[in-house]
PDB file of C-alpha atoms and ligand atoms in Angstrom:
ATOM      1  CA  MET A  14      -0.014   0.004   0.009  1.00 96.00           C
ATOM      2  CA  GLU A  15       1.145   3.488  -0.727  1.00 98.00           C
ATOM      3  CA  ILE A  16      -0.288   6.133   1.556  1.00 98.00           C
ATOM      4  CA  LEU A  17       0.042   9.696   0.288  1.00 98.00           C
ATOM      5  CA  VAL A  18      -0.880  12.543   2.593  1.00 98.00           C
ATOM      6  CA  SER A  19      -1.543  16.035   1.194  1.00 98.00           C
ATOM      7  CA  PRO A  20      -2.139  19.225   3.089  1.00 98.00           C
ATOM      8  CA  ASP A  21      -5.757  19.769   1.963  1.00 98.00           C
ATOM      9  CA  PRO A  22      -8.621  18.395  -0.146  1.00 98.00           C
ATOM     10  CA  ALA A  23      -7.500  20.305  -3.245  1.00 98.00           C
ATOM     11  CA  ALA A  24      -3.998  18.996  -3.099  1.00 98.00           C
ATOM     12  CA  THR A  25      -5.323  15.498  -2.399  1.00 98.00           C
ATOM     13  CA  ALA A  26      -7.393  15.633  -5.514  1.00 98.00           C
ATOM     14  CA  ARG A  27      -4.445  16.723  -7.639  1.00 98.00           C
ATOM     15  CA  ARG A  28      -2.342  13.937  -6.325  1.00 98.00           C
ATOM     16  CA  ALA A  29      -5.036  11.352  -6.774  1.00 98.00           C
ATOM     17  CA  ALA A  30      -5.554  12.506 -10.425  1.00 98.00           C
ATOM     18  CA  ASP A  31      -1.828  11.986 -11.089  1.00 98.00           C
ATOM     19  CA  VAL A  32      -2.030   8.429  -9.545  1.00 98.00           C
ATOM     20  CA  VAL A  33      -5.099   7.588 -11.658  1.00 98.00           C
ATOM     21  CA  LEU A  34      -3.478   8.815 -14.917  1.00 98.00           C
ATOM     22  CA  ALA A  35      -0.204   6.897 -14.138  1.00 98.00           C
ATOM     23  CA  GLY A  36      -2.243   3.780 -13.547  1.00 97.00           C
ATOM     24  CA  LEU A  37      -4.103   4.125 -16.853  1.00 97.00           C
ATOM     25  CA  ALA A  38      -0.892   4.869 -18.716  1.00 95.00           C
ATOM     26  CA  ARG A  39       0.447   1.405 -17.833  1.00 93.00           C
ATOM     27  CA  ARG A  40      -1.718  -0.301 -20.438  1.00 88.00           C
ATOM     28  CA  PRO A  41      -1.212   1.744 -23.576  1.00 85.00           C
ATOM     29  CA  GLY A  42      -3.038   0.754 -26.798  1.00 86.00           C
ATOM     30  CA  ARG A  43      -6.089  -0.418 -24.900  1.00 89.00           C
ATOM     31  CA  ASP A  44      -9.267   1.544 -24.267  1.00 95.00           C
ATOM     32  CA  PRO A  45      -8.936   2.488 -20.600  1.00 96.00           C
ATOM     33  CA  VAL A  46     -11.388   1.047 -18.078  1.00 98.00           C
ATOM     34  CA  LEU A  47     -11.941   3.406 -15.185  1.00 98.00           C
ATOM     35  CA  GLY A  48     -13.903   2.353 -12.133  1.00 98.00           C
ATOM     36  CA  LEU A  49     -16.015   5.196 -10.760  1.00 98.00           C
ATOM     37  CA  ALA A  50     -17.174   5.950  -7.203  1.00 98.00           C
ATOM     38  CA  THR A  51     -19.977   8.404  -6.515  1.00 97.00           C
ATOM     39  CA  GLY A  52     -20.204  10.608  -3.356  1.00 95.00           C
ATOM     40  CA  SER A  53     -18.340  13.706  -2.269  1.00 96.00           C
ATOM     41  CA  SER A  54     -14.825  12.184  -1.938  1.00 97.00           C
ATOM     42  CA  PRO A  55     -13.876  11.842  -5.628  1.00 98.00           C
ATOM     43  CA  LEU A  56     -15.469  15.109  -6.880  1.00 98.00           C
ATOM     44  CA  GLY A  57     -12.239  17.049  -6.789  1.00 98.00           C
ATOM     45  CA  LEU A  58     -10.420  14.228  -8.494  1.00 98.00           C
ATOM     46  CA  TYR A  59     -12.910  14.220 -11.313  1.00 98.00           C
ATOM     47  CA  GLN A  60     -12.439  18.016 -11.717  1.00 98.00           C
ATOM     48  CA  GLU A  61      -8.678  17.459 -11.903  1.00 98.00           C
ATOM     49  CA  LEU A  62      -9.120  14.733 -14.577  1.00 98.00           C
ATOM     50  CA  GLY A  63     -11.297  17.216 -16.543  1.00 98.00           C
ATOM     51  CA  ARG A  64      -8.554  19.787 -16.229  1.00 98.00           C
ATOM     52  CA  ALA A  65      -5.972  17.215 -17.504  1.00 98.00           C
ATOM     53  CA  VAL A  66      -8.297  16.688 -20.557  1.00 98.00           C
ATOM     54  CA  ALA A  67      -8.563  20.388 -21.157  1.00 98.00           C
ATOM     55  CA  GLU A  68      -4.768  20.756 -21.007  1.00 98.00           C
ATOM     56  CA  GLY A  69      -4.223  17.817 -23.388  1.00 98.00           C
ATOM     57  CA  ARG A  70      -2.702  15.561 -20.751  1.00 97.00           C
ATOM     58  CA  ALA A  71      -5.490  13.013 -20.800  1.00 97.00           C
ATOM     59  CA  ASP A  72      -8.209  11.786 -23.149  1.00 96.00           C
ATOM     60  CA  PHE A  73     -11.196   9.674 -22.013  1.00 97.00           C
ATOM     61  CA  SER A  74     -13.078   9.719 -25.358  1.00 96.00           C
ATOM     62  CA  THR A  75     -12.294   5.964 -25.861  1.00 96.00           C
ATOM     63  CA  ALA A  76     -12.505   5.056 -22.114  1.00 98.00           C
ATOM     64  CA  HIS A  77     -15.104   2.884 -20.422  1.00 98.00           C
ATOM     65  CA  GLY A  78     -16.504   3.864 -17.047  1.00 98.00           C
ATOM     66  CA  ILE A  79     -17.684   1.211 -14.610  1.00 98.00           C
ATOM     67  CA  ALA A  80     -19.803   2.307 -11.672  1.00 98.00           C
ATOM     68  CA  LEU A  81     -19.251   0.708  -8.239  1.00 98.00           C
ATOM     69  CA  ASP A  82     -22.915   0.574  -7.251  1.00 98.00           C
ATOM     70  CA  GLU A  83     -26.522   1.720  -7.774  1.00 98.00           C
ATOM     71  CA  TYR A  84     -29.561   2.097  -5.576  1.00 98.00           C
ATOM     72  CA  VAL A  85     -32.410  -0.416  -6.014  1.00 97.00           C
ATOM     73  CA  GLY A  86     -35.910   0.844  -6.863  1.00 92.00           C
ATOM     74  CA  LEU A  87     -35.264   4.383  -7.960  1.00 94.00           C
ATOM     75  CA  PRO A  88     -37.294   5.248 -11.090  1.00 91.00           C
ATOM     76  CA  PRO A  89     -35.126   5.550 -14.241  1.00 88.00           C
ATOM     77  CA  GLY A  90     -33.766   9.048 -14.628  1.00 92.00           C
ATOM     78  CA  HIS A  91     -34.038   9.835 -10.881  1.00 95.00           C
ATOM     79  CA  PRO A  92     -31.469  12.629 -10.292  1.00 96.00           C
ATOM     80  CA  GLU A  93     -29.902  10.800  -7.414  1.00 96.00           C
ATOM     81  CA  GLY A  94     -29.617   7.447  -9.233  1.00 97.00           C
ATOM     82  CA  TYR A  95     -25.999   6.842  -9.799  1.00 97.00           C
ATOM     83  CA  ARG A  96     -26.286   6.703 -13.523  1.00 97.00           C
ATOM     84  CA  GLN A  97     -27.512  10.313 -13.518  1.00 98.00           C
ATOM     85  CA  VAL A  98     -24.945  11.375 -10.897  1.00 98.00           C
ATOM     86  CA  LEU A  99     -22.121   9.918 -12.955  1.00 98.00           C
ATOM     87  CA  LEU A 100     -23.412  11.522 -16.213  1.00 98.00           C
ATOM     88  CA  ARG A 101     -23.282  14.889 -14.409  1.00 98.00           C
ATOM     89  CA  GLU A 102     -20.176  14.495 -12.278  1.00 97.00           C
ATOM     90  CA  VAL A 103     -17.969  12.417 -14.486  1.00 98.00           C
ATOM     91  CA  CYS A 104     -19.120  12.081 -18.163  1.00 98.00           C
ATOM     92  CA  ASP A 105     -19.766  15.876 -18.546  1.00 97.00           C
ATOM     93  CA  VAL A 106     -16.552  16.700 -16.750  1.00 98.00           C
ATOM     94  CA  ILE A 107     -13.987  14.365 -18.284  1.00 98.00           C
ATOM     95  CA  GLY A 108     -15.572  13.710 -21.703  1.00 98.00           C
ATOM     96  CA  LEU A 109     -16.500  10.092 -21.118  1.00 98.00           C
ATOM     97  CA  SER A 110     -19.224   8.980 -23.546  1.00 98.00           C
ATOM     98  CA  PRO A 111     -22.544   8.086 -21.870  1.00 98.00           C
ATOM     99  CA  ASP A 112     -22.623   5.028 -24.139  1.00 98.00           C
ATOM    100  CA  ARG A 113     -19.502   3.741 -22.391  1.00 98.00           C
ATOM    101  CA  LEU A 114     -20.779   4.242 -18.965  1.00 98.00           C
ATOM    102  CA  ALA A 115     -21.854   0.976 -17.239  1.00 98.00           C
ATOM    103  CA  VAL A 116     -23.993   1.117 -14.032  1.00 98.00           C
ATOM    104  CA  PRO A 117     -25.656  -1.903 -12.353  1.00 97.00           C
ATOM    105  CA  ASP A 118     -29.327  -1.982 -13.337  1.00 96.00           C
ATOM    106  CA  GLY A 119     -31.173  -1.486 -10.056  1.00 96.00           C
ATOM    107  CA  SER A 120     -34.508  -0.570 -11.617  1.00 93.00           C
ATOM    108  CA  ALA A 121     -36.132  -3.907 -10.800  1.00 92.00           C
ATOM    109  CA  THR A 122     -37.433  -4.681  -7.321  1.00 87.00           C
ATOM    110  CA  ASP A 123     -37.872  -8.465  -7.517  1.00 94.00           C
ATOM    111  CA  GLU A 124     -35.053 -10.676  -6.461  1.00 95.00           C
ATOM    112  CA  ALA A 125     -34.642 -12.794  -9.637  1.00 97.00           C
ATOM    113  CA  SER A 126     -34.295  -9.676 -11.805  1.00 97.00           C
ATOM    114  CA  LEU A 127     -31.709  -8.137  -9.480  1.00 97.00           C
ATOM    115  CA  VAL A 128     -29.640 -11.377  -9.399  1.00 98.00           C
ATOM    116  CA  ALA A 129     -29.734 -11.415 -13.189  1.00 98.00           C
ATOM    117  CA  ALA A 130     -28.638  -7.740 -13.207  1.00 98.00           C
ATOM    118  CA  ALA A 131     -25.761  -8.536 -10.879  1.00 98.00           C
ATOM    119  CA  THR A 132     -24.588 -11.437 -12.980  1.00 98.00           C
ATOM    120  CA  ALA A 133     -24.873  -9.272 -16.144  1.00 98.00           C
ATOM    121  CA  TYR A 134     -22.764  -6.605 -14.506  1.00 98.00           C
ATOM    122  CA  GLU A 135     -19.924  -9.033 -13.627  1.00 98.00           C
ATOM    123  CA  GLU A 136     -20.103 -10.330 -17.224  1.00 98.00           C
ATOM    124  CA  ARG A 137     -19.831  -6.722 -18.510  1.00 98.00           C
ATOM    125  CA  ILE A 138     -16.666  -6.092 -16.451  1.00 98.00           C
ATOM    126  CA  ALA A 139     -15.143  -9.339 -17.588  1.00 98.00           C
ATOM    127  CA  ALA A 140     -15.893  -8.644 -21.264  1.00 98.00           C
ATOM    128  CA  LEU A 141     -14.038  -5.340 -20.945  1.00 97.00           C
ATOM    129  CA  GLY A 142     -11.015  -7.186 -19.643  1.00 97.00           C
ATOM    130  CA  GLY A 143     -11.439  -5.914 -16.100  1.00 98.00           C
ATOM    131  CA  VAL A 144     -11.038  -2.521 -14.500  1.00 98.00           C
ATOM    132  CA  ASP A 145      -7.677  -0.760 -14.912  1.00 98.00           C
ATOM    133  CA  VAL A 146      -8.050   1.801 -12.171  1.00 98.00           C
ATOM    134  CA  GLN A 147     -10.802   1.731  -9.561  1.00 98.00           C
ATOM    135  CA  ILE A 148     -11.544   5.002  -7.798  1.00 98.00           C
ATOM    136  CA  LEU A 149     -12.977   4.528  -4.294  1.00 98.00           C
ATOM    137  CA  GLY A 150     -14.309   6.480  -1.350  1.00 98.00           C
ATOM    138  CA  ILE A 151     -14.793   5.077   2.159  1.00 98.00           C
ATOM    139  CA  GLY A 152     -17.892   5.208   4.358  1.00 96.00           C
ATOM    140  CA  ALA A 153     -17.631   6.486   7.855  1.00 95.00           C
ATOM    141  CA  ASN A 154     -18.548   2.875   8.928  1.00 95.00           C
ATOM    142  CA  GLY A 155     -15.699   1.512   6.758  1.00 98.00           C
ATOM    143  CA  HIS A 156     -17.814   0.409   3.783  1.00 97.00           C
ATOM    144  CA  LEU A 157     -16.316   0.130   0.358  1.00 98.00           C
ATOM    145  CA  GLY A 158     -18.721   0.500  -2.519  1.00 98.00           C
ATOM    146  CA  PHE A 159     -21.864  -0.425  -0.640  1.00 97.00           C
ATOM    147  CA  ASN A 160     -20.303  -3.398   0.984  1.00 98.00           C
ATOM    148  CA  GLU A 161     -21.443  -2.736   4.542  1.00 97.00           C
ATOM    149  CA  PRO A 162     -19.693  -4.228   7.624  1.00 98.00           C
ATOM    150  CA  GLY A 163     -20.144  -7.968   7.564  1.00 98.00           C
ATOM    151  CA  SER A 164     -19.646  -8.156   3.775  1.00 98.00           C
ATOM    152  CA  ALA A 165     -17.758 -11.307   2.588  1.00 98.00           C
ATOM    153  CA  LEU A 166     -14.225 -10.393   1.605  1.00 98.00           C
ATOM    154  CA  ALA A 167     -14.543 -12.448  -1.638  1.00 98.00           C
ATOM    155  CA  SER A 168     -18.084 -11.217  -2.537  1.00 98.00           C
ATOM    156  CA  ARG A 169     -19.198 -10.444  -6.133  1.00 98.00           C
ATOM    157  CA  THR A 170     -21.805  -8.028  -7.380  1.00 98.00           C
ATOM    158  CA  ARG A 171     -25.099  -8.569  -5.532  1.00 98.00           C
ATOM    159  CA  VAL A 172     -27.981  -7.004  -3.741  1.00 97.00           C
ATOM    160  CA  LYS A 173     -27.120  -5.513  -0.331  1.00 97.00           C
ATOM    161  CA  ARG A 174     -29.169  -3.845   2.344  1.00 97.00           C
ATOM    162  CA  LEU A 175     -27.871  -0.424   3.185  1.00 97.00           C
ATOM    163  CA  SER A 176     -26.971   0.106   6.801  1.00 96.00           C
ATOM    164  CA  GLU A 177     -28.969   2.805   8.699  1.00 96.00           C
ATOM    165  CA  ARG A 178     -25.642   4.771   9.145  1.00 94.00           C
ATOM    166  CA  THR A 179     -25.239   4.815   5.307  1.00 95.00           C
ATOM    167  CA  ARG A 180     -28.828   5.819   4.717  1.00 97.00           C
ATOM    168  CA  ARG A 181     -28.551   8.631   7.194  1.00 95.00           C
ATOM    169  CA  ASP A 182     -25.195   9.752   5.661  1.00 93.00           C
ATOM    170  CA  ASN A 183     -26.765   9.794   2.172  1.00 95.00           C
ATOM    171  CA  ALA A 184     -30.053  11.428   3.266  1.00 96.00           C
ATOM    172  CA  ARG A 185     -28.298  14.778   2.351  1.00 94.00           C
ATOM    173  CA  PHE A 186     -28.838  13.886  -1.267  1.00 94.00           C
ATOM    174  CA  PHE A 187     -32.607  13.213  -0.899  1.00 96.00           C
ATOM    175  CA  THR A 188     -35.489  15.173   0.548  1.00 95.00           C
ATOM    176  CA  GLY A 189     -35.379  13.121   3.643  1.00 94.00           C
ATOM    177  CA  LEU A 190     -34.321   9.765   5.205  1.00 96.00           C
ATOM    178  CA  ASP A 191     -37.593   8.090   4.106  1.00 96.00           C
ATOM    179  CA  ASP A 192     -36.696   8.679   0.439  1.00 95.00           C
ATOM    180  CA  VAL A 193     -33.257   6.948   0.689  1.00 96.00           C
ATOM    181  CA  PRO A 194     -33.599   3.419  -0.779  1.00 97.00           C
ATOM    182  CA  THR A 195     -33.047   0.598   1.623  1.00 97.00           C
ATOM    183  CA  HIS A 196     -31.170  -1.618  -0.878  1.00 97.00           C
ATOM    184  CA  CYS A 197     -28.536  -1.407  -3.604  1.00 98.00           C
ATOM    185  CA  LEU A 198     -26.637  -3.396  -6.171  1.00 98.00           C
ATOM    186  CA  THR A 199     -22.892  -3.137  -5.441  1.00 98.00           C
ATOM    187  CA  GLN A 200     -19.743  -4.595  -6.820  1.00 98.00           C
ATOM    188  CA  GLY A 201     -18.500  -7.104  -4.228  1.00 98.00           C
ATOM    189  CA  LEU A 202     -15.235  -6.797  -2.362  1.00 98.00           C
ATOM    190  CA  GLY A 203     -13.923  -9.596  -4.553  1.00 98.00           C
ATOM    191  CA  THR A 204     -15.016  -7.684  -7.706  1.00 98.00           C
ATOM    192  CA  ILE A 205     -13.260  -4.557  -6.481  1.00 98.00           C
ATOM    193  CA  LEU A 206     -10.065  -6.526  -5.715  1.00 98.00           C
ATOM    194  CA  GLY A 207     -10.054  -7.632  -9.396  1.00 98.00           C
ATOM    195  CA  ALA A 208      -9.138  -4.080 -10.542  1.00 98.00           C
ATOM    196  CA  ARG A 209      -5.509  -3.644 -11.444  1.00 98.00           C
ATOM    197  CA  ARG A 210      -5.061  -0.509  -9.289  1.00 98.00           C
ATOM    198  CA  LEU A 211      -7.186   0.760  -6.441  1.00 98.00           C
ATOM    199  CA  VAL A 212      -7.140   4.450  -5.598  1.00 98.00           C
ATOM    200  CA  LEU A 213      -8.920   5.477  -2.386  1.00 98.00           C
ATOM    201  CA  VAL A 214      -9.639   9.170  -1.773  1.00 98.00           C
ATOM    202  CA  ALA A 215     -10.667  10.276   1.731  1.00 98.00           C
ATOM    203  CA  THR A 216     -10.660  13.835   3.215  1.00 98.00           C
ATOM    204  CA  GLY A 217     -12.017  15.411   6.398  1.00 98.00           C
ATOM    205  CA  ASP A 218     -11.889  14.339   9.998  1.00 98.00           C
ATOM    206  CA  GLY A 219     -15.154  12.418   9.695  1.00 97.00           C
ATOM    207  CA  LYS A 220     -13.177   9.752   7.811  1.00 98.00           C
ATOM    208  CA  ALA A 221     -10.193   9.526  10.152  1.00 98.00           C
ATOM    209  CA  ASP A 222     -11.431   6.603  12.292  1.00 98.00           C
ATOM    210  CA  ALA A 223     -12.502   4.573   9.281  1.00 98.00           C
ATOM    211  CA  VAL A 224      -9.246   5.297   7.426  1.00 98.00           C
ATOM    212  CA  ALA A 225      -7.145   4.166  10.395  1.00 98.00           C
ATOM    213  CA  ALA A 226      -9.190   1.020  10.948  1.00 98.00           C
ATOM    214  CA  ALA A 227      -9.068   0.108   7.269  1.00 98.00           C
ATOM    215  CA  LEU A 228      -5.346   0.683   6.762  1.00 98.00           C
ATOM    216  CA  GLU A 229      -3.924  -0.277  10.151  1.00 98.00           C
ATOM    217  CA  GLY A 230      -6.494  -2.550  11.700  1.00 98.00           C
ATOM    218  CA  PRO A 231      -6.957  -6.245  11.031  1.00 98.00           C
ATOM    219  CA  LEU A 232      -8.283  -7.578   7.667  1.00 98.00           C
ATOM    220  CA  THR A 233     -11.873  -8.108   8.618  1.00 98.00           C
ATOM    221  CA  ALA A 234     -15.336  -8.141   7.144  1.00 98.00           C
ATOM    222  CA  SER A 235     -16.288  -5.815  10.028  1.00 98.00           C
ATOM    223  CA  VAL A 236     -14.190  -3.088   8.238  1.00 98.00           C
ATOM    224  CA  PRO A 237     -14.841  -3.857   4.578  1.00 98.00           C
ATOM    225  CA  ALA A 238     -12.257  -1.291   3.325  1.00 98.00           C
ATOM    226  CA  SER A 239      -9.583  -3.289   5.147  1.00 98.00           C
ATOM    227  CA  VAL A 240      -9.480  -5.418   1.970  1.00 98.00           C
ATOM    228  CA  LEU A 241      -7.341  -2.617   0.542  1.00 98.00           C
ATOM    229  CA  GLN A 242      -4.490  -4.130   2.498  1.00 98.00           C
ATOM    230  CA  TRP A 243      -4.819  -7.317   0.453  1.00 98.00           C
ATOM    231  CA  HIS A 244      -4.431  -5.702  -3.021  1.00 98.00           C
ATOM    232  CA  PRO A 245      -0.942  -5.465  -4.575  1.00 98.00           C
ATOM    233  CA  ASP A 246      -1.439  -1.925  -5.906  1.00 98.00           C
ATOM    234  CA  THR A 247      -3.539   0.134  -3.513  1.00 98.00           C
ATOM    235  CA  VAL A 248      -2.821   3.869  -3.408  1.00 98.00           C
ATOM    236  CA  VAL A 249      -4.502   5.882  -0.662  1.00 98.00           C
ATOM    237  CA  CYS A 250      -4.757   9.654  -1.070  1.00 98.00           C
ATOM    238  CA  LEU A 251      -5.666  11.536   2.116  1.00 98.00           C
ATOM    239  CA  ASP A 252      -5.638  14.989   3.489  1.00 98.00           C
ATOM    240  CA  GLU A 253      -4.212  15.805   6.844  1.00 98.00           C
ATOM    241  CA  ALA A 254      -7.620  15.516   8.615  1.00 98.00           C
ATOM    242  CA  ALA A 255      -8.394  12.101   7.212  1.00 98.00           C
ATOM    243  CA  ALA A 256      -4.847  10.842   8.053  1.00 98.00           C
ATOM    244  CA  ALA A 257      -5.032  12.054  11.661  1.00 98.00           C
ATOM    245  CA  GLY A 258      -5.618   8.623  13.148  1.00 98.00           C
ATOM    246  CA  LEU A 259      -2.703   6.819  11.440  1.00 98.00           C
ATOM    247  CA  ARG A 260       0.046   5.555  13.743  1.00 98.00           C
ATOM    248  CA  GLY A 261       2.533   4.792  11.012  1.00 97.00           C
ATOM    249  CA  ARG A 262       2.426   8.247   9.433  1.00 97.00           C
ATOM    250  CA  GLN A 263       6.220   8.969   9.515  1.00 97.00           C
ATOM    251  CA  TYR A 264       6.951   5.700   7.684  1.00 98.00           C
ATOM    252  CA  TYR A 265       4.331   6.462   5.001  1.00 98.00           C
ATOM    253  CA  ASP A 266       5.785   9.899   4.432  1.00 97.00           C
ATOM    254  CA  ASP A 267       9.301   8.506   4.260  1.00 97.00           C
ATOM    255  CA  SER A 268       8.202   5.880   1.701  1.00 97.00           C
ATOM    256  CA  ALA A 269       6.418   8.414  -0.395  1.00 96.00           C
ATOM    257  CA  ALA A 270       9.654  10.467  -0.683  1.00 95.00           C
ATOM    258  CA  GLY A 271      11.167   7.503  -2.736  1.00 92.00           C
ATOM    259  CA  LEU A 272      14.721   6.418  -3.064  1.00 93.00           C
ATOM    260  CA  PRO A 273      17.470   8.779  -1.885  1.00 91.00           C
ATOM    261  CA  SER A 274      19.056  10.717  -4.682  1.00 85.00           C
ATOM    262  CA  ARG A 275      22.750  10.115  -5.370  1.00 76.00           C
TER     263      ARG A 275
HETATM  264  C1  F6R B 301     -20.024   5.460  -3.799  1.00 93.84           C
HETATM  265  C2  F6R B 301     -19.764   4.458  -2.793  1.00 93.84           C
HETATM  266  C3  F6R B 301     -19.519   4.748  -1.365  1.00 93.84           C
HETATM  267  C4  F6R B 301     -18.841   6.097  -1.120  1.00 93.84           C
HETATM  268  C5  F6R B 301     -18.724   6.293   0.418  1.00 93.84           C
HETATM  269  C6  F6R B 301     -18.134   7.678   0.696  1.00 93.84           C
HETATM  270  O1  F6R B 301     -20.189   4.958  -5.107  1.00 93.84           O
HETATM  271  O2  F6R B 301     -19.866   3.373  -3.143  1.00 93.84           O
HETATM  272  O3  F6R B 301     -18.644   3.747  -0.900  1.00 93.84           O
HETATM  273  O4  F6R B 301     -17.587   6.167  -1.715  1.00 93.84           O
HETATM  274  O5  F6R B 301     -20.002   6.166   1.005  1.00 93.84           O
HETATM  275  O6  F6R B 301     -19.035   8.676   0.407  1.00 93.84           O
HETATM  276  P1  F6R B 301     -18.620  10.223   0.385  1.00 93.84           P
HETATM  277  O7  F6R B 301     -17.504  10.311  -0.501  1.00 93.84           O
HETATM  278  O8  F6R B 301     -19.806  10.957  -0.061  1.00 93.84           O
HETATM  279  O9  F6R B 301     -18.225  10.484   1.798  1.00 93.84           O
END
C-alpha cells in the first residue's frame, strides 16, 4: 500500500488524479477502463481529470466507465440514481461517452431480476478485460462500494441492504431519510479486488477513524475497506484531517519520498 498525505482536499485531488493517470498509462493501446465511485470524496479528483483533458494531458473519449454501485428501486432518470450522478459529475466533466458508462441496473425490485442484473454486470466487467483503475471512497463505517460491515471479503456484485448509518449519511442527497432506498446493487469486495489499481480518496476528520481502521487494523469483514491491504497496488490519497488517526504516518511519508538521490 502506498499512503500519500496531502495538506488539504484540493492537493489530495491533484495527487489522486496523477495516480489515476499513471495507472491508466500502464496499459497503452487499450481503451482504458476506469472504475467510478460516486459521493463527495472523488469530486475534486474528477475535476482534476477534467483539467488534464482540457490541457491535453489526458483523453477519455475511448475510455469505459464502470460504476461501483447503484440504488435499487429508484425510477429511471431519478437525479440521485448513480447513472444520472455519474453522467453529471464524470461524463460531462472528463468527456466520457454516456454510451460507455456501465452502471448496475437497479430498476427492478424483484430478487430474480436483481440477481440477473448482478450477473450481467460481472459479465460486462469481464468482457471489458477488467477495470484498470478503480476510484474509491470510504464510508464512515468502513464500507467500500456499498459493501457494509459484515460483507464477505470475496463477494461479487449482488444486492445488499444499506445500513442505517449509510442511509442517514446519504439522506443529504434526498429530500429526507424516508426517500433513501433501503437496498442497492454493489460490486462485491472480490470484484473490487479484481481491478489492477485501487485508488482510495478520503478527506476530512469524519473519515479519520474509518481510514485508520481500514489501513492499520486487522483484515476483517467488520471493516470492509480493510481489503485494501490485500491488493498489490492500492494507493491511498488522504488530506491531513483524514490521516489524523494513522500511527505509522512517519513511515508512510518517508516511503512516499522515494529512493534517496545520489
Ligand atoms: C460510492 C460508494 C461509497 C462512497 C462512500 C463515501 O459509489 O460506493 O462507498 O464512496 O460512501 O461517500 P462520500 O465520498 O460521499 O463520503
